[in-house]
CSV table of C-alpha atoms in Angstrom, one decimal:
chain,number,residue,atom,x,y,z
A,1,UNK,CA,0.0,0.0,0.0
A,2,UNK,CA,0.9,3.2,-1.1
A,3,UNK,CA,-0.7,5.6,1.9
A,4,UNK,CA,-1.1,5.4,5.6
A,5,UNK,CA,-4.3,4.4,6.7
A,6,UNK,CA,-5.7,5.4,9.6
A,7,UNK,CA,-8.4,4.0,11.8
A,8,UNK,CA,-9.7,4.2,15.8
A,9,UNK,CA,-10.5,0.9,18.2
A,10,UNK,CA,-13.1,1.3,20.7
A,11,UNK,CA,-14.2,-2.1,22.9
A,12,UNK,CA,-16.2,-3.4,25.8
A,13,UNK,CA,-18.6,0.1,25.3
A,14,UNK,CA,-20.8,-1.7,27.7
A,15,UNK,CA,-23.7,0.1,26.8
A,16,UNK,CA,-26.7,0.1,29.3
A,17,UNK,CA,-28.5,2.0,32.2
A,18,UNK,CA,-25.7,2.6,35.1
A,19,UNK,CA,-28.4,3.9,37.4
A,20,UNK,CA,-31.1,1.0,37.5
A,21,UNK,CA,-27.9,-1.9,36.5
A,22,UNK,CA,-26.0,-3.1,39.6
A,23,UNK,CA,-23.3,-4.4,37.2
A,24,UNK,CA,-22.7,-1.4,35.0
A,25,UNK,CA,-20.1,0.5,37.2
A,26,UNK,CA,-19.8,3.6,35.5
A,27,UNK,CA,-22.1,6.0,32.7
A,28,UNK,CA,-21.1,4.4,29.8
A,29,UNK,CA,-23.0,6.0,27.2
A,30,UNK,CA,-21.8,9.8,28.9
A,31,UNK,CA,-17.8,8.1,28.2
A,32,UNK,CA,-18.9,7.0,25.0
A,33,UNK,CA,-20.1,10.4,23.7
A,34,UNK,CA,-16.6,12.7,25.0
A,35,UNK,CA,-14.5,9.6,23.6
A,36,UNK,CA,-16.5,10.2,20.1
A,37,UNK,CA,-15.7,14.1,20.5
A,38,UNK,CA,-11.9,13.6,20.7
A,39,UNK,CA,-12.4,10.9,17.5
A,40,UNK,CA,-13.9,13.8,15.8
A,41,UNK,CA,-10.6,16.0,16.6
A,42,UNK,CA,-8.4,13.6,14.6
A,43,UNK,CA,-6.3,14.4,11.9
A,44,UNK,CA,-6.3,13.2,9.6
A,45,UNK,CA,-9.2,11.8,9.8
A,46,UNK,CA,-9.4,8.0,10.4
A,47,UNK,CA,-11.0,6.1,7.5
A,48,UNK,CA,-13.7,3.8,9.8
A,49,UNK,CA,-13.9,2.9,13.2
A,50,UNK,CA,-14.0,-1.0,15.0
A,51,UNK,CA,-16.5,-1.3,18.2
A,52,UNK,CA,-15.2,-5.2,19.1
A,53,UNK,CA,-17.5,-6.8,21.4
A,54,UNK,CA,-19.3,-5.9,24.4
A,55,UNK,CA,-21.2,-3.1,22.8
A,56,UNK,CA,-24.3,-3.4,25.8
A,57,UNK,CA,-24.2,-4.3,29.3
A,58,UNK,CA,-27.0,-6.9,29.5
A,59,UNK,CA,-27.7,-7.5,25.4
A,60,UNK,CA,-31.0,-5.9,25.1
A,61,UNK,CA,-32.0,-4.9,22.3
A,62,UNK,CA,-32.9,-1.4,23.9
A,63,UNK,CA,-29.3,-0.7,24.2
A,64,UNK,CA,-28.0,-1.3,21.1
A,65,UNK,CA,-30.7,1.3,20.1
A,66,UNK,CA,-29.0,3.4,22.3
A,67,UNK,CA,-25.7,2.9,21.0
A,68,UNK,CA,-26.8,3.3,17.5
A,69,UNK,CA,-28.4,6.5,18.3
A,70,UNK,CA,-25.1,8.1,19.5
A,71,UNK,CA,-22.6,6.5,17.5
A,72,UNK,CA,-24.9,8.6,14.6
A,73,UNK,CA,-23.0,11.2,16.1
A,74,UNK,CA,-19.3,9.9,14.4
A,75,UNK,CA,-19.2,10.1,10.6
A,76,UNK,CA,-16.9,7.2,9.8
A,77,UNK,CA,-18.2,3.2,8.9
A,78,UNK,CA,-18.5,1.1,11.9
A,79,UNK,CA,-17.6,-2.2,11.8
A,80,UNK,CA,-19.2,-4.0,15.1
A,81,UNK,CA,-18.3,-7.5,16.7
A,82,UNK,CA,-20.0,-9.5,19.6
A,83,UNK,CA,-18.7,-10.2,22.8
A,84,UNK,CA,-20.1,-11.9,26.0
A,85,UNK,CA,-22.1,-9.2,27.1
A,86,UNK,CA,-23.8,-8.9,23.6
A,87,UNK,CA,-26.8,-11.1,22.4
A,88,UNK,CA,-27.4,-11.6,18.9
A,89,UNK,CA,-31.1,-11.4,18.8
A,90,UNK,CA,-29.9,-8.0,21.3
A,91,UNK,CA,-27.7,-7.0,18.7
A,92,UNK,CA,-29.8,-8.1,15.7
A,93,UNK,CA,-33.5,-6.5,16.5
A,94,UNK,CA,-31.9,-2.8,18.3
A,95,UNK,CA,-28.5,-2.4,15.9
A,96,UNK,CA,-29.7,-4.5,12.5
A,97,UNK,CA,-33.4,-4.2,12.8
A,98,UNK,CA,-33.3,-7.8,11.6
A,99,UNK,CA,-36.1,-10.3,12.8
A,100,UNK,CA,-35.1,-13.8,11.5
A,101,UNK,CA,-32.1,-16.2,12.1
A,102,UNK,CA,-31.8,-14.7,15.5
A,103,UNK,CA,-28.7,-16.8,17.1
A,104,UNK,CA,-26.9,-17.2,14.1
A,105,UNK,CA,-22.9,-16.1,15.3
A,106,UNK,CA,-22.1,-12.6,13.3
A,107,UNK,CA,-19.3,-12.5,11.5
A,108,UNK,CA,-18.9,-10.5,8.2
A,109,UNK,CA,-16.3,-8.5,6.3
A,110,UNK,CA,-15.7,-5.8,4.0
A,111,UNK,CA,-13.0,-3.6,2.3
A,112,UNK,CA,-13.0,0.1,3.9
A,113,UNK,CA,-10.4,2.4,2.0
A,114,UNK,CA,-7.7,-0.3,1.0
A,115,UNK,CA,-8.2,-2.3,4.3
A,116,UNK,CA,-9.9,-5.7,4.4
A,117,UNK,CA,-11.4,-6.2,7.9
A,118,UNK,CA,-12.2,-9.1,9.2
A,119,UNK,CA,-15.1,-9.7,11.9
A,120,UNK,CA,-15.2,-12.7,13.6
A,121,UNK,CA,-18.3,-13.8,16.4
A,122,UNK,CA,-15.9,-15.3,19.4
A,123,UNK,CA,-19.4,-15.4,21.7
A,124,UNK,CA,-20.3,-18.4,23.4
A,125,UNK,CA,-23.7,-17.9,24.0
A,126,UNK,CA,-24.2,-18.1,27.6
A,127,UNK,CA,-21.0,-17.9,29.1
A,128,UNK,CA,-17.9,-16.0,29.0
A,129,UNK,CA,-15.3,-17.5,27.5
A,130,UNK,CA,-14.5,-17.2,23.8
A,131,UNK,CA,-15.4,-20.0,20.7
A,132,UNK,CA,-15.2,-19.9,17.1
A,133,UNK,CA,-17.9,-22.1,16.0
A,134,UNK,CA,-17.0,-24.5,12.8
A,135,UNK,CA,-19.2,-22.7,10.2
A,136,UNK,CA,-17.0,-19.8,11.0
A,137,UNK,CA,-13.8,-21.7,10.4
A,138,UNK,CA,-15.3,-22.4,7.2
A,139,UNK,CA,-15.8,-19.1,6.1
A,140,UNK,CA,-13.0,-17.8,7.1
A,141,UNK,CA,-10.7,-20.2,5.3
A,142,UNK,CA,-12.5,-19.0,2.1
A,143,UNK,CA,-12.4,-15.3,2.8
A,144,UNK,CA,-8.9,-14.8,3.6
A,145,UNK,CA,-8.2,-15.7,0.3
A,146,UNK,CA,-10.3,-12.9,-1.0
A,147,UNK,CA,-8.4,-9.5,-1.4
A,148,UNK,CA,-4.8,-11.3,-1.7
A,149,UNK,CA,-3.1,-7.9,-2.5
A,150,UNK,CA,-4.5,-6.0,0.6
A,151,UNK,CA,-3.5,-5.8,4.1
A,152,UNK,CA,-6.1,-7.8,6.3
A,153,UNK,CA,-7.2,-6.6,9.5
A,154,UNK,CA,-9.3,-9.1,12.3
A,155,UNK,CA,-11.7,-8.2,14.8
A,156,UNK,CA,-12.5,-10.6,17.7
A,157,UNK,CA,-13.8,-9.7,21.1
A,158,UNK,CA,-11.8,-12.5,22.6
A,159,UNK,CA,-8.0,-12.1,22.2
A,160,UNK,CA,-6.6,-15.9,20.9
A,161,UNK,CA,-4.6,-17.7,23.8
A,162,UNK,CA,-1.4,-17.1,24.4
A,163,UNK,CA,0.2,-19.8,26.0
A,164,UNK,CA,1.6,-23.2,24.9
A,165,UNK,CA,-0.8,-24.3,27.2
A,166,UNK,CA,-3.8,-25.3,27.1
A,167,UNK,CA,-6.2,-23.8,29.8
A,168,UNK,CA,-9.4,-25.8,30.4
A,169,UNK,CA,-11.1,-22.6,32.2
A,170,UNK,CA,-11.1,-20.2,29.3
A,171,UNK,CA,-12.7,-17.1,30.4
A,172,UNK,CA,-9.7,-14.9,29.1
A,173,UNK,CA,-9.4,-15.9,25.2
A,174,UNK,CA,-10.5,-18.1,22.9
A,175,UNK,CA,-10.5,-21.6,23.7
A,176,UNK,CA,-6.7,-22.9,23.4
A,177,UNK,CA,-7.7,-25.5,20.1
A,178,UNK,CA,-9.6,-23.1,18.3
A,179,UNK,CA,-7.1,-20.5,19.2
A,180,UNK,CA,-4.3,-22.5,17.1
A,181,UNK,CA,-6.4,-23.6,14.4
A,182,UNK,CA,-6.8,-19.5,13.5
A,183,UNK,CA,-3.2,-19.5,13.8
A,184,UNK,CA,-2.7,-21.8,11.5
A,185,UNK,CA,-5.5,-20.1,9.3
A,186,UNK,CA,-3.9,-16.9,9.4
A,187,UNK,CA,-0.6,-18.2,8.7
A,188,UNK,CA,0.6,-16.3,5.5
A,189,UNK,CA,-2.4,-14.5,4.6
A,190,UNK,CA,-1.3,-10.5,5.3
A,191,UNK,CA,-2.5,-10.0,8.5
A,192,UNK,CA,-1.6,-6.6,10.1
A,193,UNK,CA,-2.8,-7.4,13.8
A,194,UNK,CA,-6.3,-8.5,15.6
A,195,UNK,CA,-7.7,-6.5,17.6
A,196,UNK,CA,-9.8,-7.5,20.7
A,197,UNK,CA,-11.2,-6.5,24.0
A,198,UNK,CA,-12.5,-8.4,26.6
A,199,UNK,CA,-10.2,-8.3,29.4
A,200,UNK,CA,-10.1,-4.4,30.3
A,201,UNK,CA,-6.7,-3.2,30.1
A,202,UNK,CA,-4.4,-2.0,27.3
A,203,UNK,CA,-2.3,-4.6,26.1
A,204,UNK,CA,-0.1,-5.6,22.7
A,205,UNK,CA,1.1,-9.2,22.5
A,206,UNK,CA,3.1,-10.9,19.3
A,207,UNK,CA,1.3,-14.2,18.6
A,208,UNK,CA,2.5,-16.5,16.1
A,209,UNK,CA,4.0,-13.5,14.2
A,210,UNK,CA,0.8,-11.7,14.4
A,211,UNK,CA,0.0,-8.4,16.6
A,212,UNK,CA,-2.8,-8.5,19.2
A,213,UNK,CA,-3.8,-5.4,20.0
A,214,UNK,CA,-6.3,-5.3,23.1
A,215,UNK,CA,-7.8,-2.2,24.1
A,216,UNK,CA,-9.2,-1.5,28.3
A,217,UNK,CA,-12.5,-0.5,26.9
A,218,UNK,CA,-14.7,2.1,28.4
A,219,UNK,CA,-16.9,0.4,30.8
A,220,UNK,CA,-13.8,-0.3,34.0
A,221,UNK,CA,-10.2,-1.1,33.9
A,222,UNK,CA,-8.4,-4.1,34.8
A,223,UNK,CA,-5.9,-4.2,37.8
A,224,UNK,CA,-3.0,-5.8,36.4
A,225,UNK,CA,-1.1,-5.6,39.9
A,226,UNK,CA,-3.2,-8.1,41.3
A,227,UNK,CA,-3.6,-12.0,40.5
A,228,UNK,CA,-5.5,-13.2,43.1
A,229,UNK,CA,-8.7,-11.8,42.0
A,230,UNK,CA,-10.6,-9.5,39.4
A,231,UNK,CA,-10.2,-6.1,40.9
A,232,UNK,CA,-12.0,-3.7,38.3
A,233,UNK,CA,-11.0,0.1,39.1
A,234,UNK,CA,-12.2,3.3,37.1
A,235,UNK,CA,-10.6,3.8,33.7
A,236,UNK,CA,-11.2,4.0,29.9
A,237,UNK,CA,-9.2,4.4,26.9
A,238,UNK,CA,-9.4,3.6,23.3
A,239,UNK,CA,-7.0,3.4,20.3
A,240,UNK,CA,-6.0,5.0,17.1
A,241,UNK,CA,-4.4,3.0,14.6
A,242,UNK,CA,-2.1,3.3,11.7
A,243,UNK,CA,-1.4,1.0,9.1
A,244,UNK,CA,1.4,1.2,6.9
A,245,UNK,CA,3.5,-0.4,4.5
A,246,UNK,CA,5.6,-1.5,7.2
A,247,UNK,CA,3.2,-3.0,9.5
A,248,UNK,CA,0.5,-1.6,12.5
A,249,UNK,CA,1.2,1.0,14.5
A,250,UNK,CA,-1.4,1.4,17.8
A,251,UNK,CA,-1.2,4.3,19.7
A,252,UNK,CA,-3.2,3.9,23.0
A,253,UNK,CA,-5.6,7.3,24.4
A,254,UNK,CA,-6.4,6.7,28.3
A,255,UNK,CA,-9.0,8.4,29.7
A,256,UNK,CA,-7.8,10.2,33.4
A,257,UNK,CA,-8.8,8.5,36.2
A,258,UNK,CA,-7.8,8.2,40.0
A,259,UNK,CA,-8.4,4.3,39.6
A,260,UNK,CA,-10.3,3.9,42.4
A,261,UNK,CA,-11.9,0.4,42.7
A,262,UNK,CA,-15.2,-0.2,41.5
A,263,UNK,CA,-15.8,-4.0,42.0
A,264,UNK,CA,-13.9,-7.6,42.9
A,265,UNK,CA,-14.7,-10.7,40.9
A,266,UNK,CA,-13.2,-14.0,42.6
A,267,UNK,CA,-11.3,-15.7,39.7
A,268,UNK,CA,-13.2,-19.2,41.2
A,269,UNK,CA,-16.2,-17.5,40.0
A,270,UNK,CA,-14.9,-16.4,36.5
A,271,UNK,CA,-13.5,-20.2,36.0
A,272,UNK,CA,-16.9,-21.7,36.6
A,273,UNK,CA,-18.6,-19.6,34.2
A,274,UNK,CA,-15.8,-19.7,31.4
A,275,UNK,CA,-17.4,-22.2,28.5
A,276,UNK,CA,-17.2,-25.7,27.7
A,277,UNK,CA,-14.4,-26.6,26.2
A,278,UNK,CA,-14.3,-27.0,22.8
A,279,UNK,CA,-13.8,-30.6,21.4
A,280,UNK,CA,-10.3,-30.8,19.4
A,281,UNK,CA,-10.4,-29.6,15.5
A,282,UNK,CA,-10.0,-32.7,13.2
């Protein structure tokens, strides 16, 4: 490519009522609004915009009318993905206005300004851990081979796992089997990075030759400083992107904040709730 493209991530929007939802910790849709007011600042300005998963709170469809209303307010394509939080018949009747095939996983692409993104559904209906179901690994194989020539760009709520390992409670990432079998699909096919939410703080790994870019979102923040349980604090940030002949480039925007604690998950609980696990790809 020729030009520098230029694009912003936002994640985990978590998208809902904060005053009548016990588990909505801050006004999400007030943070969603003054991050789409700096967005509007940039120059130049970015050529479309990723939401990756966890657009609502509790997956009504009332709040993905909500969201829809304000992100009217940003004029740049929006490409969405689903995350835990999210239902697709949510997602499908508020955002889509669509009333058949209701639980079918949504994952779709398209070419914005040189770029071909690349949405995947990692939802596991249900739980929190992340999936890739095997019609998606079907389409996928096909449409990476589409747009040869252009850089190729993957959305995915769940960041793939990391480890050699593989980690029977899930609740982080994809599951570990399906995480290697997109590996290996992605494997010499031009991908610039995937970017992904999910676990609420900023974070850039190197996987498999690949970039993972996750963003902290703009519901809570993560405290990386402690292992022995989930300890959301106050915090929100979101990304802007650069793509170039040379590769990504991700430049994180936090939000200030005096980080003070908001809620404590016990990781016990989280574990419990992660997904099946996935049977082994063939």
């Amino acid at each position: 490519m020729s030009r520098e493209i230029t694009f912003v991530h936002l994640t985990d929007l978590h998208i809902g009522d904060h005053v009548t939802d016990d588990h909505l910790f801050s006004d999400t849709q007030e943070t969603l609004r003054e991050i789409l007011a700096l967005v509007a600042t940039i120059e130049p300005k970015p050529s479309f915009l990723v939401a990756s998963g966890d657009l609502s709170n509790r997956g009504d469809a009332e709040s993905y009318e909500i969201l829809k209303g304000i992100m009217e307010s940003i004029d740049l394509p929006v490409v969405y993905a689903l995350g835990n939080h999210d239902t697709r018949e949510g997602f499908y009747r508020g955002m889509l206005g669509r009333a058949d095939n209701l639980d079918a996983p949504y994952f779709h692409d398209r070419v914005i300004d040189g770029v071909h993104v690349v949405a995947l559904d990692s939802s596991t209906p249900g739980f929190i851990g992340g999936s890739i179901e095997e019609e998606q690994f079907a389409w996928l194989e096909n449409v990476l081979d589409e747009h040869r020539e252009l850089p190729k760009l993957i959305v995915s709520h769940h960041p793939p796992a990391l480890s050699a390992r593989d980690d029977l409670a899930h609740w982080r990432h994809i599951a570990h089997n399906h995480s290697m079998r997109l590996s290996s699909l992605l494997r010499g096919r031009n991908v610039v990075g995937i970017l992904s939410g999910h676990i609420h703080h900023d974070r850039v790994s190197l996987w498999n030759g690949v970039p993972v870019v996750v963003g902290m979102g703009q519901h809570a923040a993560t405290d990386i400083l402690r292992a022995d349980v989930l300890r959301m604090v106050r915090g929100s940030s979101f990304a802007i992107g650069t793509i170039r002949e040379s590769g990504l480039t991700v430049s994180f925007v936090p939000q200030p904040s005096d980080r003070s604690e908001l809620n404590i998950y016990p990781l016990e609980l989280l574990r419990q709730h992660a997904a099946p696990v996935p049977e082994a790809a063939e």
